[in-house]
Coordinates of C-alpha atoms and ligand atoms in Angstrom, one line a residue:
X1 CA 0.0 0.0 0.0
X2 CA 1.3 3.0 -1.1
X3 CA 2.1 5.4 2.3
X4 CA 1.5 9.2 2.6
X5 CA 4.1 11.6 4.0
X6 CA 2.7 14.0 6.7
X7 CA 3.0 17.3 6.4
X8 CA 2.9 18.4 10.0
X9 CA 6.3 19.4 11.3
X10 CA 8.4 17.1 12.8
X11 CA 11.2 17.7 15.3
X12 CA 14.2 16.3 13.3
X13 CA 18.0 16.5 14.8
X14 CA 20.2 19.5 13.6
X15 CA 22.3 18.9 10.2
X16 CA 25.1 21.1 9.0
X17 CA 27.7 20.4 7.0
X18 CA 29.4 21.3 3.7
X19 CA 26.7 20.4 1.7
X20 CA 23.7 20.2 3.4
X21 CA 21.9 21.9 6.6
X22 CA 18.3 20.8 8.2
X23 CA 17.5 23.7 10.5
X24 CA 13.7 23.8 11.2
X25 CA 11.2 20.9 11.9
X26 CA 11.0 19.0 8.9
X27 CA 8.4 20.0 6.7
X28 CA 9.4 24.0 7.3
X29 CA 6.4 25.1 9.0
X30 CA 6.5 28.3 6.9
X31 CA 6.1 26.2 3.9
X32 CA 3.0 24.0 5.4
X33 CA 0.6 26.9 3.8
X34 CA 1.9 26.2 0.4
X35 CA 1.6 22.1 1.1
X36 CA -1.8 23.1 2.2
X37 CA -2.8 24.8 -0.8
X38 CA -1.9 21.6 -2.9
X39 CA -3.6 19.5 -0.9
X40 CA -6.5 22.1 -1.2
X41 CA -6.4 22.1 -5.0
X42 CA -4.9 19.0 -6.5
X43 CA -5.9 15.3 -6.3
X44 CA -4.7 13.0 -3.5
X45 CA -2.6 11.2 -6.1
X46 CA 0.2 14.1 -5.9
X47 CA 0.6 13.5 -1.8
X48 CA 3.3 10.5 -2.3
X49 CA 5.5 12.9 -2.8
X50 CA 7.9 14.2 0.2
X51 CA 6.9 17.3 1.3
X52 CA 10.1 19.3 0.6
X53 CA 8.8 22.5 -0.9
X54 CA 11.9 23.5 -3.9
X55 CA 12.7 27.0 -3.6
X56 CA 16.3 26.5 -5.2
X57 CA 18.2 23.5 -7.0
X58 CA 21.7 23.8 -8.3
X59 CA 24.0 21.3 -9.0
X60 CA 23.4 18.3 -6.9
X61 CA 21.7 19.9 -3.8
X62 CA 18.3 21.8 -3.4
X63 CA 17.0 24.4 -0.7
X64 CA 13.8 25.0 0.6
X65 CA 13.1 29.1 1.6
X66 CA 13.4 27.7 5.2
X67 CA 17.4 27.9 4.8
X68 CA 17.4 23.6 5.0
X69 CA 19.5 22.3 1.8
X70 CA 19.8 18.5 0.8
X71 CA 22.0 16.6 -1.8
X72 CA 19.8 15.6 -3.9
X73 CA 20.1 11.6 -5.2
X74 CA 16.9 12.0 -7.2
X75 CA 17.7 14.3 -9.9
X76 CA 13.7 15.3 -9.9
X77 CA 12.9 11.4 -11.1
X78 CA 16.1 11.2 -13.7
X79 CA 15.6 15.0 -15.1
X80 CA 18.6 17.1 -14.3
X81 CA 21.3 15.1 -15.7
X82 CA 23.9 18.1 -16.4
X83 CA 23.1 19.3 -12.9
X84 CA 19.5 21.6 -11.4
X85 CA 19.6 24.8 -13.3
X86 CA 23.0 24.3 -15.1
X87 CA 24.1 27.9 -15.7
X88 CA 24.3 27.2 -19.4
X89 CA 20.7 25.8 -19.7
X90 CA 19.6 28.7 -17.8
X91 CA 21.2 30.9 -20.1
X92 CA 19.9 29.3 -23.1
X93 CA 16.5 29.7 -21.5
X94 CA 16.7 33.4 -20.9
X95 CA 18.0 33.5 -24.3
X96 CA 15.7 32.1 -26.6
X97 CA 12.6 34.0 -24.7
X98 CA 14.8 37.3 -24.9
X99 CA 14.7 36.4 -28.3
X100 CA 10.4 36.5 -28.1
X101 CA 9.9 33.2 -29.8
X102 CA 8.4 30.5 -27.4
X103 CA 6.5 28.8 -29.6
X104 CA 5.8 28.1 -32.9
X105 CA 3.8 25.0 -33.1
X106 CA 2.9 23.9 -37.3
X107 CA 6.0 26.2 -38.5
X108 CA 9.9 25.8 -38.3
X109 CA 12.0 27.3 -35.5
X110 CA 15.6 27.0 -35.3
X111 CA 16.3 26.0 -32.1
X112 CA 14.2 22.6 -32.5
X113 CA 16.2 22.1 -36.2
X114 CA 19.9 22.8 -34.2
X115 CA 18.6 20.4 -31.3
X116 CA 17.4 18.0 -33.7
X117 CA 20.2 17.9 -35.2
X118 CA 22.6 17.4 -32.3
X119 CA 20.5 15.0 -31.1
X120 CA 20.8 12.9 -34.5
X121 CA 24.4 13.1 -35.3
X122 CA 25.5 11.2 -31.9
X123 CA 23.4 8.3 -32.6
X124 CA 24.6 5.3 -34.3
X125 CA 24.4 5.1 -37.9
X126 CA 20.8 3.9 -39.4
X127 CA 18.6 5.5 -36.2
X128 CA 19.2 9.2 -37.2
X129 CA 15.5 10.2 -37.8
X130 CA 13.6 11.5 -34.5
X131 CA 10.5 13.3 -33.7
X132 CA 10.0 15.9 -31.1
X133 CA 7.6 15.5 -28.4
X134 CA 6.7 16.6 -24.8
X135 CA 6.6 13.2 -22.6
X136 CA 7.9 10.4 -22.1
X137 CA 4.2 8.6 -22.4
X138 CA 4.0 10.7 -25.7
X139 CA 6.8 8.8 -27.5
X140 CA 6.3 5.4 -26.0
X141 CA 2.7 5.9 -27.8
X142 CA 4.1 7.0 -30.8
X143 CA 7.0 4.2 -31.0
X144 CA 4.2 1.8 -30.3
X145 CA 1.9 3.6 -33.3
X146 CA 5.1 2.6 -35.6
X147 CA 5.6 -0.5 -34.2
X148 CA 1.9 -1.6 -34.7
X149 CA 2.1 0.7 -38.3
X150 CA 5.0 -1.6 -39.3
X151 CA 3.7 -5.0 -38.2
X152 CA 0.6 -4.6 -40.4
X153 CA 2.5 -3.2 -43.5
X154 CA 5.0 -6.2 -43.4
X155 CA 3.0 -8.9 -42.0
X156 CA -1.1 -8.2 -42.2
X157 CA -3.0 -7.4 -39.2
X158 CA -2.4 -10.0 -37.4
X159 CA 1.4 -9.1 -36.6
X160 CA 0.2 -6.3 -33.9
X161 CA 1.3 -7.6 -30.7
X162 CA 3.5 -5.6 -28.9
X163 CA 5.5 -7.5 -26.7
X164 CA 6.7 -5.8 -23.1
X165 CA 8.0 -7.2 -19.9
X166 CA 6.1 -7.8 -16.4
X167 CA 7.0 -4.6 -13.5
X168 CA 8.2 -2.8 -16.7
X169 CA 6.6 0.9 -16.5
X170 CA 6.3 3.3 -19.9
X171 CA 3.7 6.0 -18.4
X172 CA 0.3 6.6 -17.7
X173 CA -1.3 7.3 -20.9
X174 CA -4.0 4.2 -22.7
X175 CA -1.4 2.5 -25.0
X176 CA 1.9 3.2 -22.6
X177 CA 0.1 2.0 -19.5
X178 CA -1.2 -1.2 -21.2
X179 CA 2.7 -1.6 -22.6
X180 CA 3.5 -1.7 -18.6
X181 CA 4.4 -4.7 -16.9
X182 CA 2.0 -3.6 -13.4
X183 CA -1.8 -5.0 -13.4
X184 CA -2.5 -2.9 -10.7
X185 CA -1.9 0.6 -12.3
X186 CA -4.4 -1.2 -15.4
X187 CA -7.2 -2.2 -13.6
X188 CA -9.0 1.0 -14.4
X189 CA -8.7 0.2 -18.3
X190 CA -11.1 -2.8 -18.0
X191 CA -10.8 -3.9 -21.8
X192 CA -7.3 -4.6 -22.1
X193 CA -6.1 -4.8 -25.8
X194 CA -5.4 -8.7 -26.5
X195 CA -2.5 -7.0 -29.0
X196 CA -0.1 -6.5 -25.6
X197 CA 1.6 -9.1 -23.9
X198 CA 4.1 -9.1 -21.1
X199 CA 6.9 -11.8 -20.3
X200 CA 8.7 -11.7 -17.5
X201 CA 12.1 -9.6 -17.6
X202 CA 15.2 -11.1 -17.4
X203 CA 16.8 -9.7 -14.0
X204 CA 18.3 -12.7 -12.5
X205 CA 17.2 -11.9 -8.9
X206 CA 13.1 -12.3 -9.0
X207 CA 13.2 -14.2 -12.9
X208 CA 16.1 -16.6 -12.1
X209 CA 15.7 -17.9 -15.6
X210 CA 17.6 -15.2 -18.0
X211 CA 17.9 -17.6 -21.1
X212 CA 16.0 -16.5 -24.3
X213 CA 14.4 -19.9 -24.6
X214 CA 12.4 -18.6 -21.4
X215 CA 11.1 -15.6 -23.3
X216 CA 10.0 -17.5 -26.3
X217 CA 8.6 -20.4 -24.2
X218 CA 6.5 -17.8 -22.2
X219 CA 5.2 -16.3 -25.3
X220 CA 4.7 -19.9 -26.5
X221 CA 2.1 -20.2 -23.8
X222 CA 0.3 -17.4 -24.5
X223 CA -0.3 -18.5 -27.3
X224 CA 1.7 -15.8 -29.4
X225 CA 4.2 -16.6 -31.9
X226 CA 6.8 -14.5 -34.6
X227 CA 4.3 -13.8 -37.1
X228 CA 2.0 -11.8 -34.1
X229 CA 4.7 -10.0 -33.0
X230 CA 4.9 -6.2 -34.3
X231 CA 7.5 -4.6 -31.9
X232 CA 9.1 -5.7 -28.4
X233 CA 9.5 -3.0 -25.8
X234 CA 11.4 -2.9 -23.1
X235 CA 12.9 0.0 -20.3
X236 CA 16.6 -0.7 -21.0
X237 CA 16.7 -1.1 -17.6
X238 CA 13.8 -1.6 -15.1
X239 CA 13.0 1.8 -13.8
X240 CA 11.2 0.1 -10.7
X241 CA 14.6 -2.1 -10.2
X242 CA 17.4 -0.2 -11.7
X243 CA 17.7 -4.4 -13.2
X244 CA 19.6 -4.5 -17.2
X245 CA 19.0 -7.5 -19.0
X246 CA 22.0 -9.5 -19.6
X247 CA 23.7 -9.0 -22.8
X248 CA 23.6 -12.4 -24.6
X249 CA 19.8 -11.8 -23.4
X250 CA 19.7 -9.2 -25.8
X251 CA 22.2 -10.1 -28.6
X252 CA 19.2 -13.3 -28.9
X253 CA 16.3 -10.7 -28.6
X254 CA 17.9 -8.4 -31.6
X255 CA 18.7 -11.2 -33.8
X256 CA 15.1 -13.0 -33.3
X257 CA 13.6 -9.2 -33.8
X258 CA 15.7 -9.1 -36.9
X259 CA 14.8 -12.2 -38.3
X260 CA 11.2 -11.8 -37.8
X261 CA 10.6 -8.2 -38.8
X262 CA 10.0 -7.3 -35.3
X263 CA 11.0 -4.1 -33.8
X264 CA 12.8 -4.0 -31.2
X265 CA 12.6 -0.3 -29.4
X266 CA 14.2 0.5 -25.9
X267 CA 12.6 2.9 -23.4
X268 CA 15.2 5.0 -23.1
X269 CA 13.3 7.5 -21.4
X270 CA 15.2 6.8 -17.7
X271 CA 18.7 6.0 -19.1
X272 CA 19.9 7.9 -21.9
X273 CA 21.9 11.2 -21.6
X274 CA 24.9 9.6 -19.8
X275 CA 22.8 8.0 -16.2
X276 CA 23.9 4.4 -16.8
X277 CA 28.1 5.3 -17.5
X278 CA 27.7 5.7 -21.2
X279 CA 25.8 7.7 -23.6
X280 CA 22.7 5.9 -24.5
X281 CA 21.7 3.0 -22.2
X282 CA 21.7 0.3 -25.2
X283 CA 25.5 0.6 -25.7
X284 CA 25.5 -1.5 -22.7
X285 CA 24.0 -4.4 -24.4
X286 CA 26.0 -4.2 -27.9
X287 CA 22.9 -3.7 -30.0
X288 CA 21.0 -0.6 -31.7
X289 CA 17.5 -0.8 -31.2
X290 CA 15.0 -0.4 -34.3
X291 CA 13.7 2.8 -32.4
X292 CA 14.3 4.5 -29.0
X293 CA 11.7 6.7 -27.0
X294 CA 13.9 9.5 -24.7
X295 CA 12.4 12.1 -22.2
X296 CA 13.5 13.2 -18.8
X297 CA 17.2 14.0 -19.1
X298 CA 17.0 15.1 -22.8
X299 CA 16.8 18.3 -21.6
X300 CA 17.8 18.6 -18.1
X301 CA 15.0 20.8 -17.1
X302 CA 11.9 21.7 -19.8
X303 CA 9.4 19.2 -21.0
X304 CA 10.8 17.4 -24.0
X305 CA 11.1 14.1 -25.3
X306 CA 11.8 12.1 -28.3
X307 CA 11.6 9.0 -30.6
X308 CA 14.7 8.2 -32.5
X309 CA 15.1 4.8 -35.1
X310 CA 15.7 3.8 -38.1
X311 CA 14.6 6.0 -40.9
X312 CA 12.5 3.4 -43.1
X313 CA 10.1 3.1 -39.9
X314 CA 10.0 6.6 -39.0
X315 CA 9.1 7.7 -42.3
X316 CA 5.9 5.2 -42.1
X317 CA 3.6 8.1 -42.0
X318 CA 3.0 10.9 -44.9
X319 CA 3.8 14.4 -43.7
X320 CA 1.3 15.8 -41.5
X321 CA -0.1 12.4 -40.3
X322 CA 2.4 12.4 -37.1
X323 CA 2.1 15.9 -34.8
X324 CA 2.0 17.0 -31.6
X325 CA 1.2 20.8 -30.3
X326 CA 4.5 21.7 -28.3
X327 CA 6.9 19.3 -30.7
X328 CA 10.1 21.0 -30.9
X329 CA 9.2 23.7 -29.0
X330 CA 12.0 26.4 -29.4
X331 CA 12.9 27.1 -25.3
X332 CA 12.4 23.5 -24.7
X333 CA 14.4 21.9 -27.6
X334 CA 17.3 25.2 -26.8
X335 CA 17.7 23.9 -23.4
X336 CA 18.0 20.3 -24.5
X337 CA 20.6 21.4 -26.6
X338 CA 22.5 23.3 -24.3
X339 CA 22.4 20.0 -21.9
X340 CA 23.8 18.2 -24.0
X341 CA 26.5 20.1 -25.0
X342 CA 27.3 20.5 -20.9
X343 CA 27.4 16.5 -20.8
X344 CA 29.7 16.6 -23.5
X345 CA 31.7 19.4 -22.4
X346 CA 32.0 18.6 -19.2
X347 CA 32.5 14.7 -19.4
X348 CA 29.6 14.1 -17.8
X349 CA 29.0 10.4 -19.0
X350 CA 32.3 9.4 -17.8
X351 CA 31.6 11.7 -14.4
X352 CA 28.5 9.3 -14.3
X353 CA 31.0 5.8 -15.2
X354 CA 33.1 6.7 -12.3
X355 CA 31.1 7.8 -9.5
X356 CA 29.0 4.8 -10.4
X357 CA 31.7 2.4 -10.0
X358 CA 32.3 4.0 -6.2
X359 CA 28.4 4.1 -5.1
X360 CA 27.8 0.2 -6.4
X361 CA 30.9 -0.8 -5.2
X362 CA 29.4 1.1 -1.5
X363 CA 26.3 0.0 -1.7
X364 CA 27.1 -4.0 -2.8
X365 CA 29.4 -3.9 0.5
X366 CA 26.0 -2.8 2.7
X367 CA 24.4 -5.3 0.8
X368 CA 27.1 -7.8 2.3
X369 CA 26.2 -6.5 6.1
X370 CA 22.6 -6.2 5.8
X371 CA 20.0 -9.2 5.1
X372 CA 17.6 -6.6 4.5
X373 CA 18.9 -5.9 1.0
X374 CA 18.0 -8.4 -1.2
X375 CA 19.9 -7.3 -4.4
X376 CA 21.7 -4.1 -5.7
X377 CA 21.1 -3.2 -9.5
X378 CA 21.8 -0.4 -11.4
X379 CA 24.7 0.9 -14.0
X380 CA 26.7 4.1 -13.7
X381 CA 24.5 6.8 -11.6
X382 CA 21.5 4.7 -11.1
X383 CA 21.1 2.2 -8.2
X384 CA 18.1 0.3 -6.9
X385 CA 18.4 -1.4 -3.7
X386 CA 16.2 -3.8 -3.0
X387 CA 14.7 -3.9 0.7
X388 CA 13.7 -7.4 1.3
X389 CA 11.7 -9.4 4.2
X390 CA 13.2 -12.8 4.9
X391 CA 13.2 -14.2 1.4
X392 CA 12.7 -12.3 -1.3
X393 CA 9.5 -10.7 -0.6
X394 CA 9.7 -6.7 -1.4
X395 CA 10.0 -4.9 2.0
X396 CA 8.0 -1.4 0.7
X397 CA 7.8 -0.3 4.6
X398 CA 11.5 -0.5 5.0
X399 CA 12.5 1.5 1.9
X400 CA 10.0 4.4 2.4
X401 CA 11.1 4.2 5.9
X402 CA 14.9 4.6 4.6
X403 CA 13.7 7.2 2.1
X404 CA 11.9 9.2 5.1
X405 CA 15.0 9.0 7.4
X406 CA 17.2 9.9 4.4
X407 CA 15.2 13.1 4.1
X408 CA 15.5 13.8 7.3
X409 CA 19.4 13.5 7.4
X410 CA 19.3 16.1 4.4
X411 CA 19.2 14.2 1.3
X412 CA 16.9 13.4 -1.0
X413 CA 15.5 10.0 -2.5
X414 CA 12.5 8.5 -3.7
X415 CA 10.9 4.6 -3.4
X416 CA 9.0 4.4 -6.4
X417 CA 5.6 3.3 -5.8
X418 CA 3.4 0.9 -7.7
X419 CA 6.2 -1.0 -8.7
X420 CA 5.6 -3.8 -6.0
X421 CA 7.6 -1.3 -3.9
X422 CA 10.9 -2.1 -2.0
X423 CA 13.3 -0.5 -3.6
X424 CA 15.3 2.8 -3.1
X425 CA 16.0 4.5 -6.3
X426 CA 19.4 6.3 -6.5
X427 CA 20.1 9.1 -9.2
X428 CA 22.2 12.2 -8.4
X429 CA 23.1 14.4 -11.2
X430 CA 25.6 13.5 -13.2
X431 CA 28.0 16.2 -12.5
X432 CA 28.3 15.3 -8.6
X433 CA 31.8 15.1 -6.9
X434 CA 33.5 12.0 -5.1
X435 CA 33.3 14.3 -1.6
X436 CA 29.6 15.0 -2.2
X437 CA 28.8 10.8 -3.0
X438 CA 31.4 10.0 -0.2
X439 CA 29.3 12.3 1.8
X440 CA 25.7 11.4 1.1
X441 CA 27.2 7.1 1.5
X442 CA 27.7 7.9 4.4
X443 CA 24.1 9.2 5.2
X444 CA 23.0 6.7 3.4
X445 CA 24.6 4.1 5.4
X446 CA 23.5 5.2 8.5
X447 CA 19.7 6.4 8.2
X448 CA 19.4 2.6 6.6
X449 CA 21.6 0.8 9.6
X450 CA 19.6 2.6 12.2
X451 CA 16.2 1.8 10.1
X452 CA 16.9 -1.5 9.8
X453 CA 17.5 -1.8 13.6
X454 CA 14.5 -0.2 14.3
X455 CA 12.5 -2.6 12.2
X456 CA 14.6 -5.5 13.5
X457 CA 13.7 -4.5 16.9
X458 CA 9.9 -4.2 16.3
X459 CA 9.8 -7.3 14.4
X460 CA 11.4 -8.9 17.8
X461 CA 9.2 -7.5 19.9
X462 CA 6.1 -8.7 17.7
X463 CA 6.7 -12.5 17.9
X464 CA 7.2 -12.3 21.5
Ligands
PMP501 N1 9.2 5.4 -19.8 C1 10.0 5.3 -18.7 C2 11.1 4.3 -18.7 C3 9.7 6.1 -17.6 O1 10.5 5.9 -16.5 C4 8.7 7.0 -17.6 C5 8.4 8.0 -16.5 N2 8.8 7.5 -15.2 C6 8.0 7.2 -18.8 C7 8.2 6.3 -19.9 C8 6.9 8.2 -18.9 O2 7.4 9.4 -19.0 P1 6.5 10.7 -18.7 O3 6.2 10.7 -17.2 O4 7.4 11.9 -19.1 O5 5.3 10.6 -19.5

């Protein structure tokens, strides 16, 4: 069950330190008005969300207007890759509205034709062509519109199933939900489409069986076969896990896709733009993907996202058939272009390689100390840790309990929810230093020692 933080003020102990400082009760109380209003005027769904109110966020740490400053592992959910409010996507901002064009939806701006551009010449040969959208949910739709486009053209209608992987999550929206991998966040759709299937995804830790054989034996069973298939989807890695696939996993899966005239696209949405240690998250896996879907980091800040592939599937659709009101829109697509430049300019993806290599290797040796941790996943700067009962059953009380204490301590995480729950989610910005990780491991390290003893202890006292 998904928990609620509170937002009356809690007596929390004193922080200060280099990079972070809690010095109020915890929400501020002056900012409990403006948690108030929200809860006034938007749905409960928004309350899972720790009541820090963002007055600030630079770099790697954000302030509330109480004076209280965390270091911030959660990158707003995977956004601010280059850093919160990178001076040079701030100044790209402020430039392209000084300029006094903000939008210019059904007619060519330059800013979305330079970012475009960018975009396309880092990708590997033969997935050059993308489209410019505003959410992530927006180009999973859209790549699974060209998957399902292709499928027909190539093999009749019956090759529309679009094949996706259990716990697997692609958004909200009709076609992106139902691509998801979580019956509980599908109930409300009722009549499911028979054309999506999931499988379950190759993690090694909850699906011990990570052979290819297994994924074509569980389609097997239901009944679905090559000639179905239009397109295979899958988050490179598990956003609710931080889990990868393994590689010969997907060496098999791109030469079956081939073969068959099945696409193959990757949700890139989470790990591209440098979070899993290289550029694009599929490098990882020695393949190029038919067509990619990107949001999140793309921009480090604005609302933009993408779908990149191969130019033969992109082009399905005449001009005019394919649009969307803020595509390409000039502030958005300038400020994805000046992130990516920072990346590149600032070695960001190999920032990310390195100061993953020190948090796994951290947070594997608390693994090795604590029972409670039933696996560690994750590449570069992305991490889930798996908080486990006895077994392997997802402990979702103990991770938001870390999360809570985390906050508390001055840094800032988030469980996600829905997923079957359990794990912490860790995803600083790419551009933070060894002394700020060293410092927020240690944090880390001790808000989840001390919550783990304090679960340890109630459990104790319960079966007495
Ligand atoms: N795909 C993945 C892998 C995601 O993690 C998300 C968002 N968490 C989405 C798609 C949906 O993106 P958005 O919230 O921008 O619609």
């Amino acid at each position: 069950m998904a928990k609620e933080f509170s937002i009356t003020p809690v007596s929390v102990p004193r922080v200060e330190t280099k990079y972070r400082r809690i010095q109020t009760p915890l929400p501020a109380p002056e900012t409990v008005p403006v948690l108030e209003s929200l809860h006034r005027s938007e749905l409960r769904a928004m309350q899972g969300q720790p009541p820090v109110l963002w007055d600030r966020a630079e770099g790697f740490q954000v302030y509330d207007p109480a004076g209280n400053r965390w270091i911030d592992w959660s990158s707003g959910v995977l956004i601010t890759n280059a850093g919160h409010s990178h001076p040079d996507v701030v100044e790209a901002i402020l430039n392209q509205t000084q300029k006094r064009m903000i939008a210019s939806y059904m007619f060519p701006n330059a800013a979305r034709a330079a970012f475009a551009e960018r975009f396309s010449s880092l990708l590997p040969e033969g997935h050059r062509k993308v489209f410019l959208l505003s959410t992530g949910s927006e180009a999973v739709e859209c790549a699974i519109k060209l998957c399902r486009t292709h499928g027909i053209k190539t093999g009749g209608r019956a090759k529309n199933v679009i094949v996706s992987y259990e716990k697997a999550f692609h958004g909200r929206t009709l076609g992106a939900q139902q691509a998801g991998g979580i019956p509980a966040l599908k109930e409300w759709i009722v009549n499911l489409d028979p054309g999506f299937a999931q499988v379950p995804f190759p993690d090694g830790f909850r699906t011990t069986d990570t052979s290819f054989d297994f994924f074509l034996k569980c389609l097997d069973e239901q009944g679905i076969g090559a000639p179905n298939v239009a397109g295979v989807i899958l988050e490179t890695y598990q956003g609710g896990s931080a889990a990868f696939a393994p590689k010969e996993y997907m060496q098999s899966l791109r030469e079956w896709c081939t073969a068959h005239k099945i696409l193959l696209v990757c949700d890139e949405v989470q790990a591209g733009f440098g979070r899993t240690g290289t550029m694009w998250g599929f490098e990882h896996y020695g393949i190029v993907p038919d067509l990619t879907s990107w949001g999140k980091g793309i921009s480090s800040s604005l609302p933009l996202a993408a779908v990149a592939g191969r130019e033969d599937v992109m082009d399905l659709h005449p001009p005019g058939s394919m649009s969307s009101t803020h595509s390409g829109n000039p502030v958005c697509c300038a400020a994805a272009l000046a992130s990516l430049e920072a990346i590149l300019k600032e070695n960001l993806v190999e920032n990310s390689r390195r100061m993953g290599n020190l948090l796994h290797e951290r947070l594997n040796r608390m693994a090795s100390k604590h029972p409670q941790i039933g696996c560690v996943a994750g590449k570069g700067l992305v991490a889930g840790v798996s908080c486990v009962k006895p077994g392997k059953e997802p402990d979702g009380e103990l991770a938001w309990d870390v999360v809570e204490r985390c906050y508390h301590k001055g840094l800032l995480m988030f469980s996600p929810v829905g997923f079957g729950g359990g794990t912490v989610k860790i995803c600083p910005p790419l551009m933070i230093t060894e002394e700020a990780l060293e410092e927020s491991l240690a944090v880390f390290e001790e808000a989840f020692a001390e919550v783990a003893a304090e679960h340890e202890a109630r459990q104790e006292t319960a079966a007495r």
